[in-house]
Coordinates of C-alpha atoms and ligand atoms in Angstrom, one line a residue:
Chain A
M14 CA -5.4 31.1 -12.8
I15 CA -5.6 28.9 -11.0
E16 CA -7.7 26.4 -10.1
L17 CA -8.6 23.6 -7.3
I18 CA -11.4 20.8 -8.7
A19 CA -12.9 19.1 -5.4
I20 CA -9.9 18.2 -4.4
H21 CA -9.5 15.3 -0.6
K22 CA -7.4 14.2 0.5
S23 CA -6.6 12.0 4.2
F24 CA -3.6 11.2 6.5
N25 CA -4.0 8.2 7.7
G26 CA -7.9 8.0 7.4
A27 CA -8.4 11.3 8.1
K28 CA -10.2 13.1 5.9
I29 CA -8.4 17.0 6.0
L30 CA -9.7 18.1 2.7
N31 CA -13.4 17.1 1.7
G32 CA -13.9 19.1 -1.8
V33 CA -12.0 21.9 -1.8
H34 CA -13.0 24.3 -4.9
F35 CA -12.2 27.7 -5.7
K36 CA -10.3 29.4 -8.3
I37 CA -8.1 32.5 -8.6
R38 CA -7.3 35.0 -10.9
K39 CA -4.3 35.8 -12.1
G40 CA -2.9 39.1 -10.6
E41 CA -5.7 38.4 -7.6
T42 CA -4.4 38.6 -4.2
F43 CA -5.7 36.0 -2.5
V44 CA -6.6 34.7 1.2
I45 CA -7.2 31.4 3.4
I46 CA -8.6 32.1 6.8
G47 CA -9.1 28.5 8.8
Q48 CA -8.6 27.7 12.3
S49 CA -5.6 26.3 13.0
G50 CA -5.7 22.5 11.6
T51 CA -8.2 22.7 9.5
G52 CA -5.7 22.4 6.0
K53 CA -4.3 25.7 5.4
T54 CA -0.6 24.6 4.2
V55 CA -2.1 21.3 3.6
T56 CA -4.5 23.8 0.6
L57 CA -1.3 25.6 0.0
R58 CA 1.5 22.2 -0.3
H59 CA -1.3 20.9 -3.4
I60 CA -0.7 24.1 -5.6
A61 CA 2.6 24.8 -5.4
G62 CA 3.0 19.8 -6.0
L63 CA 3.9 18.7 -3.1
T64 CA 1.6 17.0 -1.9
D65 CA -0.8 15.0 -4.0
P66 CA -4.9 15.0 -3.7
D67 CA -6.7 11.3 -3.3
S68 CA -9.0 12.9 -5.9
G69 CA -9.7 15.8 -8.1
E70 CA -7.2 18.3 -10.2
V71 CA -5.0 21.2 -9.8
L72 CA -4.5 23.5 -12.4
I73 CA -2.0 25.9 -13.5
E74 CA -3.1 28.6 -16.3
G75 CA -5.0 25.0 -17.6
V76 CA -2.0 22.8 -16.8
R77 CA -2.6 19.6 -14.5
M78 CA 0.3 19.6 -11.9
N79 CA -1.4 16.9 -9.3
G80 CA 0.4 13.7 -10.7
A81 CA 2.1 15.6 -13.2
R82 CA 5.7 14.4 -14.7
N83 CA 8.2 16.4 -12.5
R84 CA 9.8 17.8 -16.4
V85 CA 6.3 19.1 -16.3
K86 CA 6.0 20.3 -12.5
E87 CA 9.8 21.7 -12.5
K88 CA 8.4 24.4 -15.2
L89 CA 5.8 25.0 -13.8
R90 CA 7.4 25.9 -10.6
K91 CA 10.0 27.8 -12.2
K92 CA 8.0 30.9 -11.8
M93 CA 6.3 30.1 -8.8
G94 CA 7.4 30.3 -4.9
I95 CA 5.9 29.7 -1.6
V96 CA 7.1 31.0 1.6
F97 CA 6.5 28.4 4.1
Q98 CA 5.3 28.3 8.1
S99 CA 8.2 27.7 9.5
G100 CA 10.7 29.5 7.0
A101 CA 12.4 26.2 6.1
L102 CA 16.1 28.4 4.8
I103 CA 18.1 25.3 4.2
N104 CA 19.8 24.7 7.7
W105 CA 23.8 24.7 6.9
M106 CA 24.0 28.0 5.0
S107 CA 24.4 31.8 6.3
V108 CA 20.7 34.2 5.5
R109 CA 22.7 35.4 2.4
D110 CA 23.6 31.7 0.7
N111 CA 19.4 30.7 1.2
I112 CA 18.8 33.6 -1.1
S113 CA 20.7 33.2 -3.4
L114 CA 19.8 29.9 -3.8
P115 CA 18.1 29.3 -6.2
L116 CA 20.2 31.7 -8.9
R117 CA 23.0 29.8 -8.2
E118 CA 22.1 26.8 -8.7
N119 CA 19.9 27.0 -11.3
K120 CA 22.8 29.2 -13.1
L121 CA 20.3 32.0 -14.2
F122 CA 22.9 35.2 -13.3
S123 CA 25.6 36.3 -13.6
P124 CA 28.1 36.0 -10.1
D125 CA 27.6 39.6 -10.1
E126 CA 24.5 39.6 -10.8
I127 CA 23.9 37.6 -8.6
E128 CA 25.4 39.3 -6.0
R129 CA 23.6 42.7 -6.5
I130 CA 20.0 40.9 -7.0
T131 CA 20.3 39.1 -3.2
N132 CA 21.1 42.6 -1.2
E133 CA 18.4 44.2 -3.2
K134 CA 16.3 41.3 -1.2
L135 CA 18.1 41.7 1.8
E136 CA 17.8 45.3 1.6
L137 CA 14.3 45.4 1.0
L138 CA 13.0 43.1 3.6
Q139 CA 16.2 44.3 6.1
L140 CA 18.0 41.7 6.6
K141 CA 21.3 43.3 5.5
D142 CA 22.8 42.8 9.6
A143 CA 21.1 39.2 9.3
A144 CA 22.6 38.9 5.8
D145 CA 25.5 36.8 7.2
K146 CA 24.0 34.9 10.2
M147 CA 22.5 31.0 10.1
P148 CA 18.9 30.4 10.1
A149 CA 19.5 28.7 13.3
D150 CA 20.8 32.5 15.1
I151 CA 17.8 34.2 13.9
S152 CA 14.3 35.1 15.5
G153 CA 11.2 33.1 13.8
G154 CA 10.4 36.5 12.1
M155 CA 13.9 37.1 10.3
K156 CA 13.6 33.5 9.0
K157 CA 10.2 33.9 7.4
R158 CA 11.9 37.1 5.4
A159 CA 14.3 35.6 4.5
S160 CA 12.7 32.7 2.9
L161 CA 10.2 35.2 1.1
A162 CA 13.2 37.0 0.5
R163 CA 15.1 33.6 -1.5
V164 CA 11.0 33.4 -3.5
L165 CA 11.7 37.5 -4.7
V166 CA 14.8 36.3 -6.6
I167 CA 13.4 34.7 -8.6
N168 CA 10.6 37.2 -10.1
P169 CA 7.9 34.4 -9.1
D170 CA 4.6 35.3 -11.3
I171 CA 2.6 33.5 -8.1
I172 CA 3.8 33.2 -5.1
L173 CA 2.3 31.6 -2.4
Y174 CA 2.4 32.8 1.4
D175 CA 2.0 30.6 4.2
E176 CA 1.0 32.6 8.2
P177 CA 3.6 35.4 6.5
T178 CA 3.0 37.5 9.6
S179 CA 2.0 36.1 12.6
G180 CA 5.4 36.3 14.4
L181 CA 6.0 39.5 12.9
D182 CA 5.7 42.6 14.9
P183 CA 3.3 44.6 13.5
V184 CA 5.1 47.4 12.0
M185 CA 6.9 44.4 10.0
S186 CA 3.2 42.9 9.9
E187 CA 2.7 46.0 7.7
H188 CA 5.8 46.3 6.0
I189 CA 5.4 42.6 4.2
N190 CA 1.6 43.1 3.3
E191 CA 3.1 46.3 1.8
L192 CA 5.5 44.3 0.1
I193 CA 2.0 41.5 -1.4
R194 CA 0.2 44.8 -2.8
R195 CA 2.9 46.2 -3.9
M196 CA 4.1 43.5 -5.5
Q197 CA 0.2 42.7 -6.7
K198 CA 0.3 46.5 -8.1
D199 CA 3.5 46.6 -10.0
F200 CA 4.1 42.6 -11.4
D201 CA 0.5 41.1 -11.7
V202 CA 1.7 39.0 -9.3
T203 CA -0.8 35.8 -8.6
S204 CA -0.5 36.1 -4.2
I205 CA -2.4 32.5 -2.1
V206 CA -1.8 33.8 1.7
V207 CA -2.7 32.2 4.6
T208 CA -3.0 34.2 8.1
H209 CA -5.0 33.9 10.5
D210 CA -5.1 37.8 11.1
M211 CA -8.3 39.6 9.7
Q212 CA -6.7 43.1 10.0
S213 CA -3.9 42.3 7.2
A214 CA -6.5 39.2 5.2
Y215 CA -8.7 43.1 5.4
H216 CA -6.3 45.0 4.0
I217 CA -4.9 43.0 1.1
A218 CA -7.4 40.5 0.3
D219 CA -9.8 41.2 -2.9
R220 CA -11.0 37.7 -1.8
I221 CA -11.7 36.1 1.4
A222 CA -11.9 32.3 1.7
M223 CA -12.7 30.2 4.4
L224 CA -12.1 26.6 5.6
Y225 CA -13.7 24.3 7.4
R226 CA -13.6 20.9 8.6
G227 CA -12.1 20.0 5.6
E228 CA -14.5 22.3 3.4
I229 CA -14.5 26.6 1.6
V230 CA -17.2 27.2 3.6
Q231 CA -17.9 31.2 2.2
C232 CA -15.6 33.3 0.2
G233 CA -16.2 36.8 -0.8
T234 CA -14.9 40.3 -0.6
P235 CA -13.3 41.9 2.4
D236 CA -16.4 43.6 3.0
E237 CA -18.8 40.4 2.7
I238 CA -16.5 38.3 5.0
R239 CA -17.0 41.3 7.1
N240 CA -20.5 42.0 6.7
T241 CA -20.9 37.8 6.7
E242 CA -25.0 36.0 7.8
N243 CA -22.4 32.8 8.4
P244 CA -22.6 31.9 11.5
I245 CA -19.4 29.3 11.2
V246 CA -17.9 33.2 9.7
K247 CA -19.2 35.3 11.9
Q248 CA -17.2 33.4 14.7
F249 CA -14.1 33.6 13.2
I250 CA -13.9 36.6 11.7
T251 CA -15.1 38.6 15.6
G252 CA -13.1 35.6 17.9
Q253 CA -16.3 34.7 19.6
V254 CA -15.8 31.5 22.3
T255 CA -19.1 31.1 21.7
G256 CA -20.6 29.5 18.4
P257 CA -21.3 26.9 15.7
I258 CA -16.7 26.0 16.7
E259 CA -16.4 24.3 18.9
V260 CA -13.0 24.8 20.5
A261 CA -11.9 21.5 21.9
Chain B
M24 CA -8.7 -15.1 15.8
K25 CA -8.6 -11.3 15.7
Y26 CA -5.0 -11.6 16.4
F27 CA -4.3 -13.8 13.9
K28 CA -5.9 -11.2 11.4
N29 CA -3.8 -8.9 13.5
L30 CA -0.6 -10.7 13.1
F31 CA -1.1 -11.2 9.0
Y32 CA -1.6 -7.5 8.9
L33 CA 1.5 -6.1 10.9
T34 CA 3.4 -9.0 9.3
G35 CA 2.2 -7.5 5.8
K36 CA 2.7 -4.1 6.2
R37 CA 6.4 -4.6 7.9
L38 CA 7.0 -6.8 4.4
I39 CA 5.6 -4.5 1.9
D40 CA 6.9 -1.1 3.7
I41 CA 10.7 -2.5 3.2
L42 CA 9.9 -3.3 -0.5
D43 CA 8.9 0.1 -0.5
I44 CA 12.3 1.3 1.3
S45 CA 14.6 -1.0 -0.7
G46 CA 12.8 0.4 -4.1
F47 CA 13.1 3.7 -2.6
T48 CA 17.0 3.5 -2.2
I49 CA 17.6 1.7 -5.4
L50 CA 15.6 4.5 -7.5
L51 CA 17.2 6.9 -5.7
L52 CA 21.1 5.6 -6.3
L53 CA 20.9 5.4 -9.5
R54 CA 19.6 8.3 -10.1
A55 CA 22.7 9.8 -7.9
L56 CA 24.6 8.2 -10.1
Y57 CA 23.6 9.6 -12.3
F58 CA 23.7 13.4 -11.3
C59 CA 27.3 11.6 -11.0
K60 CA 28.0 14.0 -14.3
N61 CA 27.4 17.2 -12.5
A62 CA 30.3 15.8 -10.4
F63 CA 32.3 18.6 -11.3
S64 CA 30.0 21.3 -11.0
K65 CA 29.4 20.2 -6.9
R66 CA 33.0 19.7 -6.3
R67 CA 32.6 21.7 -3.2
E68 CA 30.6 20.0 -1.3
I69 CA 31.8 16.8 -1.7
F70 CA 35.2 18.1 -0.9
K71 CA 33.3 19.8 2.3
Q72 CA 31.5 16.0 2.7
M73 CA 34.5 13.8 3.0
Y74 CA 36.1 16.1 5.1
I75 CA 32.9 15.9 8.0
A76 CA 33.2 12.1 7.5
G77 CA 37.1 11.9 7.9
V78 CA 36.9 13.5 11.0
K79 CA 34.3 11.8 12.4
S80 CA 35.3 8.8 12.2
F81 CA 39.1 9.5 12.3
I82 CA 39.2 9.0 16.4
V83 CA 38.0 6.4 15.6
C84 CA 38.6 4.3 13.2
S85 CA 42.0 4.5 14.9
L86 CA 41.2 3.4 18.1
V87 CA 39.6 0.3 16.7
A88 CA 42.2 -0.2 13.8
I89 CA 44.6 -0.5 16.5
F90 CA 43.4 -2.6 19.2
I91 CA 41.9 -4.8 16.9
G92 CA 45.2 -5.6 15.5
M93 CA 45.8 -6.2 18.8
I94 CA 43.5 -8.7 19.9
L95 CA 43.6 -10.4 16.6
S96 CA 47.6 -11.1 16.9
L97 CA 47.3 -11.3 20.7
Q98 CA 44.6 -14.4 20.3
V99 CA 46.6 -15.8 17.4
G100 CA 49.7 -15.1 18.7
I101 CA 49.3 -17.9 21.9
E102 CA 47.7 -20.2 19.0
L103 CA 50.7 -19.8 17.0
Q104 CA 53.0 -19.6 19.8
R105 CA 51.8 -23.2 20.6
F106 CA 53.6 -24.5 17.4
Q107 CA 56.7 -22.5 17.4
Q108 CA 55.7 -20.2 14.8
Q109 CA 54.6 -16.6 16.3
S110 CA 57.0 -15.3 13.3
L111 CA 53.6 -15.7 11.2
I112 CA 52.2 -13.7 13.1
G113 CA 53.2 -10.5 10.6
D114 CA 51.2 -13.1 7.7
L115 CA 47.8 -13.5 9.5
L116 CA 47.6 -10.0 10.7
I117 CA 48.2 -8.9 7.1
T118 CA 45.7 -11.6 5.4
T119 CA 43.1 -11.1 7.4
M120 CA 42.9 -7.2 8.1
T121 CA 43.3 -7.0 4.3
R122 CA 40.5 -9.6 3.3
E123 CA 37.7 -9.3 5.7
M124 CA 38.8 -6.7 9.0
G125 CA 39.5 -3.5 6.9
P126 CA 36.8 -3.3 5.4
L127 CA 34.5 -4.4 7.2
M128 CA 35.7 -2.5 11.3
T129 CA 36.0 1.1 8.4
G130 CA 31.8 -0.2 7.3
I131 CA 31.0 0.0 10.8
I132 CA 32.5 2.8 12.0
I133 CA 31.5 4.8 8.8
I134 CA 27.3 3.6 9.5
A135 CA 27.8 4.1 13.5
S136 CA 29.1 7.6 12.7
V137 CA 28.3 8.7 9.6
G138 CA 25.8 7.1 8.1
S139 CA 24.1 8.4 11.4
A140 CA 24.6 11.2 10.8
M141 CA 23.9 12.1 7.4
A142 CA 20.2 9.7 7.2
A143 CA 19.3 12.5 11.2
E144 CA 21.2 15.5 9.1
I145 CA 18.6 14.7 5.8
G146 CA 15.8 13.4 8.2
T147 CA 16.0 17.4 9.9
M148 CA 15.8 18.5 6.6
K149 CA 13.1 16.6 5.0
V150 CA 10.8 17.3 8.0
S151 CA 11.5 20.7 8.5
E152 CA 10.3 21.3 5.2
E153 CA 13.8 21.9 3.4
I154 CA 13.3 19.6 1.5
D155 CA 10.1 20.4 -0.1
A156 CA 11.8 24.5 -0.5
L157 CA 14.4 22.8 -2.8
E158 CA 11.8 20.7 -4.9
M159 CA 10.6 23.4 -5.5
M160 CA 12.8 25.5 -6.1
S161 CA 14.1 23.3 -9.3
I162 CA 16.6 22.1 -7.5
S163 CA 17.2 18.1 -7.3
P164 CA 17.7 16.9 -3.7
V165 CA 19.2 14.0 -5.5
K166 CA 21.7 16.2 -7.5
F167 CA 22.0 18.7 -4.2
L168 CA 22.2 17.0 -1.8
V169 CA 23.0 12.6 -2.3
M170 CA 25.5 12.6 -5.7
P171 CA 27.6 14.8 -3.0
R172 CA 27.0 12.2 -0.3
L173 CA 27.8 9.1 -1.9
I174 CA 30.8 9.7 -3.9
A175 CA 32.5 11.3 -0.4
L176 CA 31.9 7.7 1.3
A177 CA 32.8 5.9 -1.9
V178 CA 36.0 7.6 -2.0
M179 CA 37.0 7.8 2.3
V180 CA 35.3 4.4 2.6
P181 CA 38.3 3.0 1.3
I182 CA 41.5 5.3 2.4
S183 CA 39.7 4.7 5.4
T184 CA 39.6 1.3 5.2
I185 CA 43.6 0.9 4.3
Y186 CA 44.2 3.6 7.6
V187 CA 42.7 0.7 9.6
I188 CA 44.4 -1.4 7.0
A189 CA 47.7 0.0 8.5
L190 CA 47.1 0.5 11.7
G191 CA 45.9 -2.6 13.2
T192 CA 48.7 -4.1 11.4
I193 CA 51.0 -1.2 13.4
G194 CA 49.3 -3.0 16.5
G195 CA 49.5 -6.0 16.0
A196 CA 53.1 -5.5 16.0
I197 CA 53.2 -3.9 19.2
V198 CA 51.6 -7.5 21.0
A199 CA 53.8 -9.0 18.5
Y200 CA 57.2 -7.0 20.3
F201 CA 55.5 -7.2 24.1
Q202 CA 53.9 -10.8 24.2
L203 CA 55.1 -12.2 21.5
N204 CA 58.4 -11.3 21.6
V205 CA 58.3 -11.4 17.7
P206 CA 61.2 -7.9 16.6
Y207 CA 59.8 -6.0 15.0
D208 CA 61.9 -5.9 11.8
I209 CA 61.0 -9.8 11.2
Y210 CA 57.1 -8.7 12.1
Y211 CA 58.1 -6.3 8.8
N212 CA 59.4 -8.5 6.6
R213 CA 56.7 -11.3 7.3
V214 CA 53.9 -8.8 6.8
V215 CA 55.4 -7.2 3.2
Q216 CA 56.0 -10.4 2.3
A217 CA 52.0 -11.5 2.6
I218 CA 50.8 -8.7 1.6
R219 CA 49.0 -10.2 -2.1
F220 CA 47.3 -8.3 -4.8
K221 CA 44.5 -9.6 -4.9
A222 CA 43.0 -9.4 -1.5
T223 CA 44.1 -5.6 -0.9
Y224 CA 42.3 -4.9 -4.6
V225 CA 39.2 -7.0 -3.0
G226 CA 39.6 -5.4 0.4
I227 CA 39.5 -1.7 -1.4
F228 CA 36.8 -2.2 -3.4
K229 CA 34.1 -3.8 -1.3
S230 CA 35.1 -0.9 0.6
F231 CA 34.0 1.0 -2.2
I232 CA 30.9 -0.2 -2.4
F233 CA 30.5 -0.1 1.3
G234 CA 30.8 3.9 0.6
I235 CA 27.7 3.5 -1.7
I236 CA 25.7 1.6 -0.2
I237 CA 26.0 3.3 3.2
A238 CA 25.2 6.6 1.5
A239 CA 23.0 5.3 -0.3
I240 CA 20.8 3.6 2.6
S241 CA 21.2 7.1 4.7
C242 CA 20.0 9.3 2.2
S243 CA 17.1 7.2 1.8
Q244 CA 16.0 7.4 5.1
G245 CA 16.3 10.5 6.2
L246 CA 14.3 11.5 3.0
K247 CA 11.9 8.7 4.0
A248 CA 11.9 10.5 7.3
T249 CA 8.3 12.0 8.3
N250 CA 6.4 13.1 12.0
G251 CA 9.0 15.8 12.8
A252 CA 12.0 14.5 16.0
L253 CA 10.3 11.2 16.2
G254 CA 10.5 10.7 12.4
V255 CA 14.2 11.8 13.1
G256 CA 14.8 8.9 15.2
K257 CA 13.3 6.1 13.4
A258 CA 15.1 7.2 10.4
T259 CA 18.9 7.3 11.6
R260 CA 17.7 3.8 14.1
S261 CA 16.6 1.9 10.5
T262 CA 20.0 3.5 9.0
V263 CA 22.0 1.8 10.9
V264 CA 20.5 -2.0 10.9
A265 CA 19.7 -1.9 6.9
S266 CA 23.4 -1.0 6.3
F267 CA 25.3 -2.7 9.0
L268 CA 23.0 -5.6 7.9
M269 CA 24.0 -4.7 3.8
V270 CA 27.1 -4.6 4.0
L271 CA 27.5 -8.2 6.4
I272 CA 25.7 -9.5 3.3
V273 CA 27.5 -8.0 0.0
G274 CA 30.1 -8.3 1.2
Y275 CA 29.5 -11.7 2.3
F276 CA 28.4 -11.8 -1.9
I277 CA 31.5 -10.1 -2.7
T278 CA 34.5 -11.8 -1.3
S279 CA 32.3 -15.0 -2.4
F280 CA 32.5 -14.0 -6.0
F281 CA 36.4 -13.4 -6.3
Y282 CA 37.3 -16.9 -4.1
G283 CA 34.8 -19.2 -4.2
K284 CA 34.4 -21.6 -7.2
Ligands
ATP28 N1 2.3 14.2 6.1 C1 0.7 14.1 7.4 N2 0.3 13.1 6.9 C2 -0.3 13.2 8.0 N3 -0.8 13.9 9.0 C3 -0.8 15.5 8.4 C4 0.3 15.5 7.4 N4 0.2 16.9 7.2 C5 -0.5 16.9 7.0 N5 -1.2 16.4 8.5 C6 -2.1 17.1 9.3 O1 -3.6 17.8 8.6 C7 -4.1 18.8 9.8 C8 -4.0 19.8 8.3 O2 -2.6 20.3 8.8 P1 -2.2 21.9 7.9 O3 -1.1 22.0 8.7 O4 -2.7 22.2 6.9 O5 -3.2 23.4 9.6 P2 -3.0 24.2 8.9 O6 -4.1 25.1 8.4 O7 -2.1 24.9 8.2 O8 -2.9 25.0 10.5 P3 -1.6 26.2 11.4 O9 -3.1 27.4 10.9 O10 -1.7 25.4 13.0 O11 -0.4 25.5 10.3 C9 -3.2 18.4 10.2 O12 -4.2 17.7 11.5 C10 -2.2 17.6 10.5 O13 -1.8 16.9 11.1
MG29 MG1 -0.3 25.7 8.8

């Protein structure tokens, strides 16, 4: 279970998160939607403990993540993975080495096992052909998939996805959506997915939350969101230019 | 009045920033030293970094060494010639090269060619979230990135220094032969006689410390980079300035520790 309690965060005087508050049940797929630049990535970084809030608390299974000692953070992250928006692959390692990196560095398995697991994930994300290329030589979508593969090798209980399907073709997007759902069904993985893509949000979400101006304006099941009366959410999901959301 | 207030604010902010990064650098260095216990398991990365440092600085080191030797030889030689003492040129060259010029010049070359690239590389990793990714995988960036670079430079700077001293002395010999008419064998004999054990080990010790300083500053500036490509550029620039100052200052204190009264 993941709980964010009244998270406030400013960068250089600009308030980005203004009392963000939500609770995610174990095994749930929770989707965060919102405009570009509203702080979706910042929210995910709070959950991962990569950014500390100005005030508020992040609880992972009841343990405080923000401000925790390195050892505590390390322990919480053992079963947590994040798929970064840009992939964040180590640029001087091949795709294969990137994917096996967490296993090799933490000496979790024997070399043969690591080889086997890596190949399995390469296969799963259709990266076989790119396995020996460098991150700079593959497409944005491939980077994202490689980043996901690198998360999957550690068998996490919690996966944070930062726009996993943006930059992917429709077929591949659907494949990733399926994967997210299968992780939930087969391994009871808790997923937090940041996305702009309403189709995939409806498809995978147990609950959807909309972030606007640093606050969660509505949080509910896909049906509740689809039939929302909230003008902000309504404008966002239908993609209207006119409405309460100002288009700069 | 407002202007002064602003001035105080900016000066204060700058001072605090400097204290902040200095503290961070020292802590980073201590943590990297602690992780040296894992050096064996990172030996491949260490050798790779040593190779990179060596290759990147090789040509510049060679050229600078030869020309420094030639310049020293020419400048001092002309003065010595007035007293008919040009045969002593070998003594002078080997002494200045081992005591000061070798470590200092090598330090500066390594800062410019290796340290700056190191800061840019780690800075790029920082701003593209690669460092965050490492942390999420419970891989310590200090153990994974900083420690191998620290060891690599601590080994490579002394090696390059020895190379620079040797090549500089050869450069001096060429000028001594062609400009001052000092035969090679006389020059060589003077050099061998003038090599001092203390000057040599102090020089090498100095370059060892320079290597550690350069690696620590480059890595800490890289790890502190923010704001995309702009921040990487700033980290690179700060690395060069800060390393250069530290190499000069620490160099003085090492000299005064061994030779001062
Ligand atoms: N480290 C930081 N320093 C300063 N400002 C930051 C930092 N991180 C984020 N911001 C600011 O916070 C705001 C929210 O950023 P964030 O990356 O969370 O947006 P986002 O909702 O993920 O947008 P997108 O959909 O485009 O990825 C932006 O205006 C950004 O400039
Ligand atoms: Mg984002």
